[in-house]
């Protein structure tokens, strides 16, 4: 990451606006594979998890509704690919340190995510379990 432009103080707000628009034009003119990624979209097994829009899109392009807890849990799994996470770790990542140690709500959320995947997978010809918790 580096600086693209520099503006000394005091500055005219109009000049700042012009410079910002120029930077945005340059970034938008880049080919899609060269554009900077903000990390808000994660693609896995033809699914798209969009953190900025807070939505999950299945391989058929249909938005899957997720509760806040399910969304946070899926985000945690995707942020830690290939790792085995304990219930306590999942609680820490999704609810913070204030979570009750013996809280079983994580189990329910995982169960609901699995059911949603199963329903979507039955409709799709190309069934593919992409994450261990979906198996």
Short mmCIF file of C-alpha atoms in Angstrom, two decimals:
data_model
loop_
_atom_site.label_atom_id
_atom_site.label_comp_id
_atom_site.label_asym_id
_atom_site.label_seq_id
_atom_site.Cartn_x
_atom_site.Cartn_y
_atom_site.Cartn_z
CA UNK A 1 0.00 0.00 0.00
CA UNK A 2 1.34 3.40 -0.87
CA UNK A 3 0.39 7.02 -1.32
CA UNK A 4 -1.14 8.02 -4.62
CA UNK A 5 -1.31 11.75 -4.00
CA UNK A 6 -0.41 14.29 -1.37
CA UNK A 7 -2.14 17.53 -0.44
CA UNK A 8 -0.61 20.04 1.99
CA UNK A 9 -2.53 22.04 4.56
CA UNK A 10 -4.29 24.39 4.23
CA UNK A 11 -6.11 23.00 1.20
CA UNK A 12 -9.15 23.93 -0.81
CA UNK A 13 -11.95 21.34 -0.39
CA UNK A 14 -12.69 21.56 -4.13
CA UNK A 15 -9.12 20.57 -4.95
CA UNK A 16 -9.41 17.60 -2.58
CA UNK A 17 -12.64 16.51 -4.28
CA UNK A 18 -11.05 16.76 -7.74
CA UNK A 19 -8.07 14.67 -6.65
CA UNK A 20 -10.28 11.99 -5.05
CA UNK A 21 -12.38 11.74 -8.21
CA UNK A 22 -9.21 11.40 -10.29
CA UNK A 23 -7.96 8.51 -8.13
CA UNK A 24 -11.35 6.78 -8.32
CA UNK A 25 -11.38 7.15 -12.13
CA UNK A 26 -7.95 5.53 -12.35
CA UNK A 27 -8.94 2.62 -10.13
CA UNK A 28 -12.22 2.03 -11.99
CA UNK A 29 -10.42 1.99 -15.33
CA UNK A 30 -8.20 -0.91 -14.23
CA UNK A 31 -9.07 -4.40 -15.49
CA UNK A 32 -11.05 -6.40 -12.88
CA UNK A 33 -8.12 -8.67 -12.03
CA UNK A 34 -5.89 -5.65 -11.24
CA UNK A 35 -8.37 -3.75 -9.04
CA UNK A 36 -7.52 -3.56 -5.36
CA UNK A 37 -9.55 -5.95 -3.26
CA UNK A 38 -11.12 -4.70 -0.08
CA UNK A 39 -11.54 -8.28 1.13
CA UNK A 40 -15.27 -7.84 1.54
CA UNK A 41 -16.14 -10.63 -0.95
CA UNK A 42 -15.03 -14.19 -0.39
CA UNK A 43 -15.65 -16.81 -3.06
CA UNK A 44 -15.75 -20.50 -2.15
CA UNK A 45 -17.08 -23.46 -4.16
CA UNK A 46 -19.12 -21.13 -6.42
CA UNK A 47 -20.70 -19.39 -3.39
CA UNK A 48 -20.06 -15.69 -2.65
CA UNK A 49 -19.93 -14.32 0.88
CA UNK A 50 -20.18 -10.52 0.77
CA UNK A 51 -19.30 -8.91 4.11
CA UNK A 52 -20.07 -5.37 2.95
CA UNK A 53 -23.60 -6.24 1.79
CA UNK A 54 -24.03 -8.83 4.56
CA UNK A 55 -25.27 -11.48 2.17
CA UNK A 56 -24.49 -14.99 0.98
CA UNK A 57 -25.16 -15.86 -2.66
CA UNK A 58 -25.53 -19.50 -3.69
CA UNK A 59 -24.09 -20.98 -6.93
CA UNK A 60 -27.38 -20.21 -8.73
CA UNK A 61 -27.15 -16.51 -7.87
CA UNK A 62 -29.88 -16.62 -5.21
CA UNK A 63 -29.32 -14.65 -2.02
CA UNK A 64 -29.53 -16.90 1.05
CA UNK A 65 -31.01 -15.22 4.11
CA UNK A 66 -28.84 -15.54 7.21
CA UNK A 67 -29.44 -14.41 10.75
CA UNK A 68 -26.81 -12.15 12.31
CA UNK A 69 -25.40 -15.08 14.28
CA UNK A 70 -25.25 -17.33 11.19
CA UNK A 71 -23.58 -14.55 9.21
CA UNK A 72 -20.95 -13.98 11.90
CA UNK A 73 -20.34 -17.71 12.26
CA UNK A 74 -19.91 -18.25 8.52
CA UNK A 75 -17.56 -15.25 8.40
CA UNK A 76 -15.50 -16.81 11.18
CA UNK A 77 -15.24 -20.12 9.31
CA UNK A 78 -14.20 -18.35 6.12
CA UNK A 79 -11.64 -16.21 7.95
CA UNK A 80 -9.98 -19.37 9.32
CA UNK A 81 -9.88 -21.83 6.40
CA UNK A 82 -8.56 -25.28 7.15
CA UNK A 83 -8.54 -24.69 10.92
CA UNK A 84 -10.43 -26.68 13.51
CA UNK A 85 -12.12 -24.24 15.88
CA UNK A 86 -13.51 -25.22 19.27
CA UNK A 87 -16.91 -24.06 20.47
CA UNK A 88 -15.17 -21.62 22.83
CA UNK A 89 -13.11 -20.16 19.98
CA UNK A 90 -16.25 -19.77 17.86
CA UNK A 91 -17.99 -18.01 20.73
CA UNK A 92 -15.01 -15.66 21.15
CA UNK A 93 -14.95 -14.81 17.44
CA UNK A 94 -18.71 -14.33 17.08
CA UNK A 95 -19.78 -12.93 20.45
CA UNK A 96 -16.61 -11.77 22.14
CA UNK A 97 -15.34 -12.59 25.59
CA UNK A 98 -18.73 -11.86 27.19
CA UNK A 99 -20.26 -15.09 25.85
CA UNK A 100 -21.31 -17.76 28.31
CA UNK A 101 -18.80 -20.62 28.22
CA UNK A 102 -21.45 -23.35 27.97
CA UNK A 103 -23.56 -21.57 25.36
CA UNK A 104 -24.93 -24.14 22.90
CA UNK A 105 -26.33 -21.60 20.43
CA UNK A 106 -23.29 -22.16 18.19
CA UNK A 107 -24.45 -25.77 17.74
CA UNK A 108 -27.89 -24.55 16.63
CA UNK A 109 -26.42 -22.03 14.20
CA UNK A 110 -24.16 -24.66 12.64
CA UNK A 111 -27.17 -26.97 12.31
CA UNK A 112 -29.19 -24.21 10.56
CA UNK A 113 -26.29 -23.44 8.19
CA UNK A 114 -26.03 -27.14 7.31
CA UNK A 115 -29.78 -27.33 6.61
CA UNK A 116 -29.61 -24.28 4.35
CA UNK A 117 -26.70 -25.82 2.44
CA UNK A 118 -28.52 -29.15 2.09
CA UNK A 119 -31.64 -27.46 0.69
CA UNK A 120 -29.57 -25.47 -1.81
CA UNK A 121 -27.47 -28.49 -2.74
CA UNK A 122 -30.53 -30.65 -3.44
CA UNK A 123 -31.72 -28.04 -5.96
CA UNK A 124 -28.32 -27.86 -7.64
CA UNK A 125 -27.05 -30.57 -9.96
CA UNK A 126 -23.44 -29.87 -9.06
CA UNK A 127 -23.59 -30.68 -5.35
CA UNK A 128 -20.35 -29.83 -3.61
CA UNK A 129 -19.72 -29.64 0.11
CA UNK A 130 -17.04 -27.03 0.42
CA UNK A 131 -16.50 -26.71 4.14
CA UNK A 132 -16.18 -29.41 6.76
CA UNK A 133 -19.06 -28.09 8.82
CA UNK A 134 -21.36 -28.45 5.79
CA UNK A 135 -20.67 -32.18 5.50
#
